[in-house]
Amino acid sequence: MKVEYKLQDKFDFWIFGALILLITIGLISIYSATVNHPTAYGNFQKQFFWVITSLTVFIIVYYLPQNLFRLIAIPSYALSIILLIIVLFAGKTVYGAKSWLDFGGIGFQPSEFAKIGTMLALSYWLTYKKRDINNFKDILIALVIGFVPIFLILLEPDMGTAIVFMAITIVMIFWSGISLFSLFVVLSPSIVIFASLFGIAPLIFVLIIIILSLFYFKKDIFTSITVFILNLASAFFFDFVFNLLKPHQQKRIESFLDPMADPLGSGYNALQAKVAIGSGGFLGKGFLQGNQTQLRFIPEQWTDFIYCVVGEEFGFIGSILVIILFVVIFIRLLGLANSSKDEFSSLTTIGILAILFAHFMINIGMNVGITPVIGLPLPYVSYGGSSLFVNMILIGIAFNTYRNRRQHI
Amino acid sequence: MNNSRALLSIFIFFVAFIAISVRLFNIQVRDHDKFKYYAERQQNRIYPIKAERGIIKDREGKVLAYTKDDISLFADTRMLTKSRRDTLASALSSVFGKSKNHYYKLFDSKKGNVLLEKKVSRVESLLLSDLVVDGFFKTEDYTRVYPYGKLASHVLGFVDQAENGATGIEKQFNDYLSGQDGRLLVERDALGRIVTVNDALTVPALTGAEVTLTISQQYQSILEEELEKGLNEYQSNSGVGIIMNPQNGEILAMASLPNYNPSSYSQFSNEERRNRILTDTYEPGSTIKGIVMAMLMDEGKVNPNEVINTENGSYKFLRTRIKDTHAFEKLTVQEVLEQSSNIGMVKLSTRIDDNAFYKYLRDFGFGNTTSIDIPGETGGRLKKPDEFSKYTKAFVSHGYEIAATPLQVITAFSAVINGGILYQPHVVKKVNSNVNNEVVQFDSKKIRKVISEKTSEKMKNLLIGVVENGTASLARLDDMLIGGKTGTSQKLVNGSYSSSEYNSSFIGFFPADNPQVICLVVIDSPKIGRYGGRVAAPIFKNIAERIIESDINFSPYRKDIKRKNETNKDFLIAENLETENYVPKNEIFITANYSENSKEKEVENYSRTTMPSLYNKSIKESITRLTALGIKYKIKGSGKVIDQSIMPGTKLKEGMICELVCSSEMVN
C-alpha cells in the first residue's frame, strides 16, 4: 500500500524545533562561558562544527532503512563491549575516569557509543520471538545485557554513565510489560542502594518496607527470601562499588548529602552552580553579563554546568524554557513510543527517551542541587562533540521510527 | 500498547517538571537576594587604600616629617614550586644584587609567609612589576621619614608599626595627619585575581593634613647643637632647652637631651624618648625669684631701692637657717634679685599673705598643665594655702617646695616680662586639611592677665640688672641688651637634698626692651660648674648669639654696647638712684667684673643722661665712655683720670665738652 504523506507526518517538527532551540541556547551559553577564557576560547567554533556534523549524521540516520537497526543490534552491542574492554587497557584518563579512546587525534568515548549498542540489543532481546517478560530467566538475560556494560563502565570508573545504563535497562524492561512484582524485584535493589547512601537507619527502614511488600505480594517463601537476599546483596554490592569509586567521586556523593560541609572542596561546584543560578534572578543578568560565569567561578562550566550559564544570564525565564523544551521532546518521544505498532521501534524510542531523560534529570538536578554532582552533560546543550554526535544519532533513530511508523498499521 | 505505563511515564515527567520548576523558583526568585549576596561577596572585594600620612613642616615650611610609599615583598613558601622558586630567586637577585642562595635560604626558612625584602622603594618595585608568580606578593609598607633625624624628635614624636602616632605631634594630631583611607572595589575571579575595578564604588584615599609648627628648624638646630655642646663641656647627661616667643606663646624650639631618632624609635630607651620638658618636674630654684618678686611688686609690697638686711649671709628663720652663697650685709631689693639672695627673698616673702601668694603662683600657671598641644604633660606640684607650713612661702620664694616642668617655668616667666599676660604655649601654627579643604589656624591664646603692665616693665629692668650686674654676667651679649635670671637648685635624691647634684638653669630674654625671644636652659647635674650663672648662662649666651646672628629680624635691635672692660679689676660704685626715676627707660647697668668668689659687690651704675665718674680710669676707657655718651672731650696729661670738668651726676646736654686731667701717678 503506497500512501503519499505530508512532510509533517514523516518528520516531527515539535521535537526538531525544540532540538534546534536547545542547540542554539547551548551555543550561546558556550560562547558566553568561553569567550573570555584563556584556554577554552575556541570551544564555540568547535561546537559549531560538531553541530553541523551531527545534523548531517542525523539526516543520514533519518533516511536509513528501518530494518537496519534490528540487524545491527547484536553486532553493535558486541562492538560496544569490545571497545569498553579495550578502553580499560588503552584508554586515556580524563577527570579520573579511563573513558577515552584516541583514534588519530579524534577522541571518543566507547561508553557513548555503547548507549546505542545496549539500547538496540535490549530492544532486540526483549522483542525476540514474543518473549515472556515475566519469565525469570528472560529478565535475568535482559539484566545481564544491561549490566555487562554497566560493570565495565564502573571499572573506568564513570558513575554517571553507569547510572544512565541502569536507567536504560530498567525503563526498557518496564516498558516491555513486566509485572508489578517483577518490576519490584528489579527496582527494589536500587531503592536499597539509594537508602544506604543516607546511612544505616534509612537502610533498615527500607529493608523493613521491602519485607512488608513481600508479604503483600504473597509469593512463596523461597521466592520472597531470594528477593530479600538479592536486596541485601545489592546493598553490599553498592558498598563494594562505592569503594571502587575514585576518592573524588566518593567525595562528590558525600558532598551532595551535605554540600556546605566542604564549600571549597568537593561541594564547591554544587554550591557555585547554585549561586550562579540563584543570582540570575527572574530575568537573568543578560548575555555575557553573568559575573559567576565570566569570573570563572565554576570550572569547565561549558560542559556539565552549562545550565547555570543559562540560569545566570537568562534567569528563571530562560531556565524554565530549557525545561519546557526538554519536556516537549520527552512527551513527543513517549507519544511516538506509545503509538508505534512495531515493538522493536517502540522499545528503541523508549530507550532513547530513557537515555535523554536520565541525562536531563541528573544534569539539571546537579545544577540546581537536587542530585549529586556526577559528571553528565546536558544533551544538546553542553559542549562536547561525541556526546552531541551520539545524541543526534539517537534522535535520528527516533525520527527514523517516526518516518516509518505508518508502515506497521 | 502501553497506555497505563505511558500515563505513568507522563506522570513522572510531570513530577520531574514540577520538582525542577519549584526548585528553580526557590533559587532564582525566592532566594534570589541571598544568592546575589553570595555571588557579590565572593566576586567583589573591598581593598582599603591606606591614606598617605600628612607632612609636618616648621614655621618656614621646611619639611620635618613625611611619608615614603615603600613596598615590602613577601612569598608564601607553601605555594612555591621548584620552578617558581627559581624564577623568583633569579628575578630578585638581579634587582637587589643579592645571591640567589640568599633567597633560597629564605624560602626554606619557614612554611608560610616569608618576608623577602622590606621597604623597597617604589622605583625598585617597578622593576618587578612584570614578575607574576603565584605565591609572591607585594604589600604597601609606608615609611615615616624624618629628614632632620633627631631634630625636634620630642616635639614631632613617632609613629608605631601601624602608622599611628604614638607620641608628640604625631599623636596629638593623628586624626588630622592620618587622612582618610579610601577603598578600592574590585571584581575577582575564582582564583582571586583582580579582573575589573569598579570605579563607581571606589573611593580614593585622602592624604593627611599638612601640619605647620611654630617651631623654627633653624632655632631648633641651634638650640640642640648648643645644648649638646654644653652637656659635653659641663659633663652632664641630660638637659633641656626651650625657646619661645613671650608675646604669644609660640614655641620656637624645644629640645630635650638625650633625644632619639623617630624613624628608628625602637632602638632608643624610654629615657631618651621621654620629653623631659613636659614630663619631668624640678624645683626651679632661684629662677622663681623673678616671679615672686613680680608678685610682691604687683602687690606694692616692695620698693626696689629699699634696703634689706641680708644678715651677712646667714639668717635664722624660725627654726631653720637660710644661707647665701655670697654674704652681704645689706642689699637693696634690686640687688637681692641681682645677687639672688635667699635671705632677702625669705624676708620679703613674709610680706604677702598665703592666699595671695598661692593665687599669684596659680595665676602664673603653676600646679596646672599649660595645655600645650603635645601629649603627656604633667602639672607639677603647688601647695594649696591650707597645706602651707610656716616655711612654705619662704622656701617657695627661693625655689623649693614647688615642682614645675621647664615649660611651666618659661610660660610663667613670659608673663613676667611681656606685660603680664599668661599665654598658652603651643607648637602648632596651622593645619591644612585635605579631607574638607579646611585650614585650622591655632592663634595664640591669652589665658589671663597676671600682673600689671607697669609691674612687668619694672621686672624687665630688674632682670636686665641681673645680667648686667648680677649672677648672670656670663650671659651678656656684646651687641644686645638682655634680661634673665639664673637658678641653681639642689636636686632631691632619695628624699633628701643632694649636696652634689644640682639643676643649673638660666632663663633669659631679648631684645630686653621688646622681648621677642625667651629661652630657658636647664642642665641636670653638671659635673663641672654648678651654678646656673656658670653653666646655663653661657649656653644661653651661645644660643642667643647664634640666633641673633642668623635671624635678620634682630638686626634693628643690634647695637654696640660699651661696657667696662671685664678684665679690669678696678671698679666704681655708682650712686644709688632716686626712687622716683628708679627705672629710667634707657638705663644701663654695667658690672665691672663679677666673680662668684668675690665678696665685694662691684657695681657701677651708669646712666646715659648723667655724667659718670671717670676717676681713676684709663684714657682709653674714658674716651670710649664719653664717645658712647656723645660727649666731646679734651685730655690733659697721661695715665689715669684724676679730674674731670663735668662733675659726676651732672645732667648731660648735647654739645657739652669734658676736660679730663690725667696723671700717671696713682691717686688712691
Tab-separated table of N, CA and C in Angstrom, chain B residues 73 75 77 80 85 92 98 100-117:
chain	number	residue	atom	x	y	z
B	73	LEU	N	58.119	42.972	50.048
B	73	LEU	CA	57.884	41.799	49.212
B	73	LEU	C	57.818	40.540	50.076
B	75	ALA	N	56.652	36.139	50.178
B	75	ALA	CA	56.309	34.939	49.422
B	75	ALA	C	55.661	33.943	50.373
B	77	THR	N	55.679	30.399	51.012
B	77	THR	CA	56.540	29.298	50.580
B	77	THR	C	55.757	28.029	50.287
B	80	LEU	N	55.163	27.835	46.596
B	80	LEU	CA	56.288	27.925	45.683
B	80	LEU	C	56.714	26.548	45.193
B	85	ARG	N	60.267	29.007	42.476
B	85	ARG	CA	61.383	29.439	43.330
B	85	ARG	C	62.529	29.948	42.473
B	92	LEU	N	64.711	38.408	41.773
B	92	LEU	CA	65.031	39.249	42.928
B	92	LEU	C	66.535	39.508	43.008
B	98	LYS	N	71.515	40.599	45.498
B	98	LYS	CA	71.921	39.584	46.476
B	98	LYS	C	72.012	38.236	45.762
B	100	LYS	N	71.370	34.347	44.751
B	100	LYS	CA	70.161	33.528	44.671
B	100	LYS	C	70.033	32.667	45.927
B	101	ASN	N	71.183	32.222	46.422
B	101	ASN	CA	71.157	31.371	47.610
B	101	ASN	C	70.514	32.056	48.803
B	102	HIS	N	70.735	33.357	48.877
B	102	HIS	CA	70.117	34.148	49.941
B	102	HIS	C	68.602	33.945	49.946
B	103	TYR	N	68.027	33.976	48.732
B	103	TYR	CA	66.575	33.820	48.650
B	103	TYR	C	66.149	32.371	48.865
B	104	TYR	N	66.956	31.424	48.363
B	104	TYR	CA	66.613	30.022	48.608
B	104	TYR	C	66.576	29.735	50.107
B	105	LYS	N	67.536	30.343	50.829
B	105	LYS	CA	67.559	30.135	52.273
B	105	LYS	C	66.286	30.679	52.911
B	106	LEU	N	65.870	31.865	52.409
B	106	LEU	CA	64.632	32.446	52.937
B	106	LEU	C	63.436	31.535	52.664
B	107	PHE	N	63.398	30.978	51.434
B	107	PHE	CA	62.280	30.097	51.080
B	107	PHE	C	62.228	28.898	52.023
B	108	ASP	N	63.417	28.419	52.398
B	108	ASP	CA	63.466	27.233	53.241
B	108	ASP	C	63.293	27.562	54.719
B	109	SER	N	63.366	28.861	55.033
B	109	SER	CA	63.423	29.218	56.453
B	109	SER	C	62.139	28.870	57.196
B	110	LYS	N	61.009	28.996	56.527
B	110	LYS	CA	59.795	28.582	57.228
B	110	LYS	C	58.650	28.330	56.264
B	111	LYS	N	57.649	27.649	56.741
B	111	LYS	CA	56.452	27.398	55.932
B	111	LYS	C	55.519	28.581	56.113
B	112	GLY	N	54.990	29.059	55.022
B	112	GLY	CA	54.060	30.166	55.139
B	112	GLY	C	54.677	31.429	54.572
B	113	ASN	N	54.236	32.564	55.105
B	113	ASN	CA	54.683	33.833	54.551
B	113	ASN	C	56.082	34.200	55.030
B	114	VAL	N	56.918	34.502	54.073
B	114	VAL	CA	58.287	34.892	54.395
B	114	VAL	C	58.537	36.268	53.796
B	115	LEU	N	59.123	37.130	54.602
B	115	LEU	CA	59.477	38.464	54.119
B	115	LEU	C	60.745	38.358	53.295
B	116	LEU	N	60.657	38.778	52.033
B	116	LEU	CA	61.830	38.679	51.169
B	116	LEU	C	62.636	39.968	51.182
B	117	GLU	N	61.940	41.084	50.982
B	117	GLU	CA	62.607	42.383	51.019
B	117	GLU	C	61.697	43.351	51.759
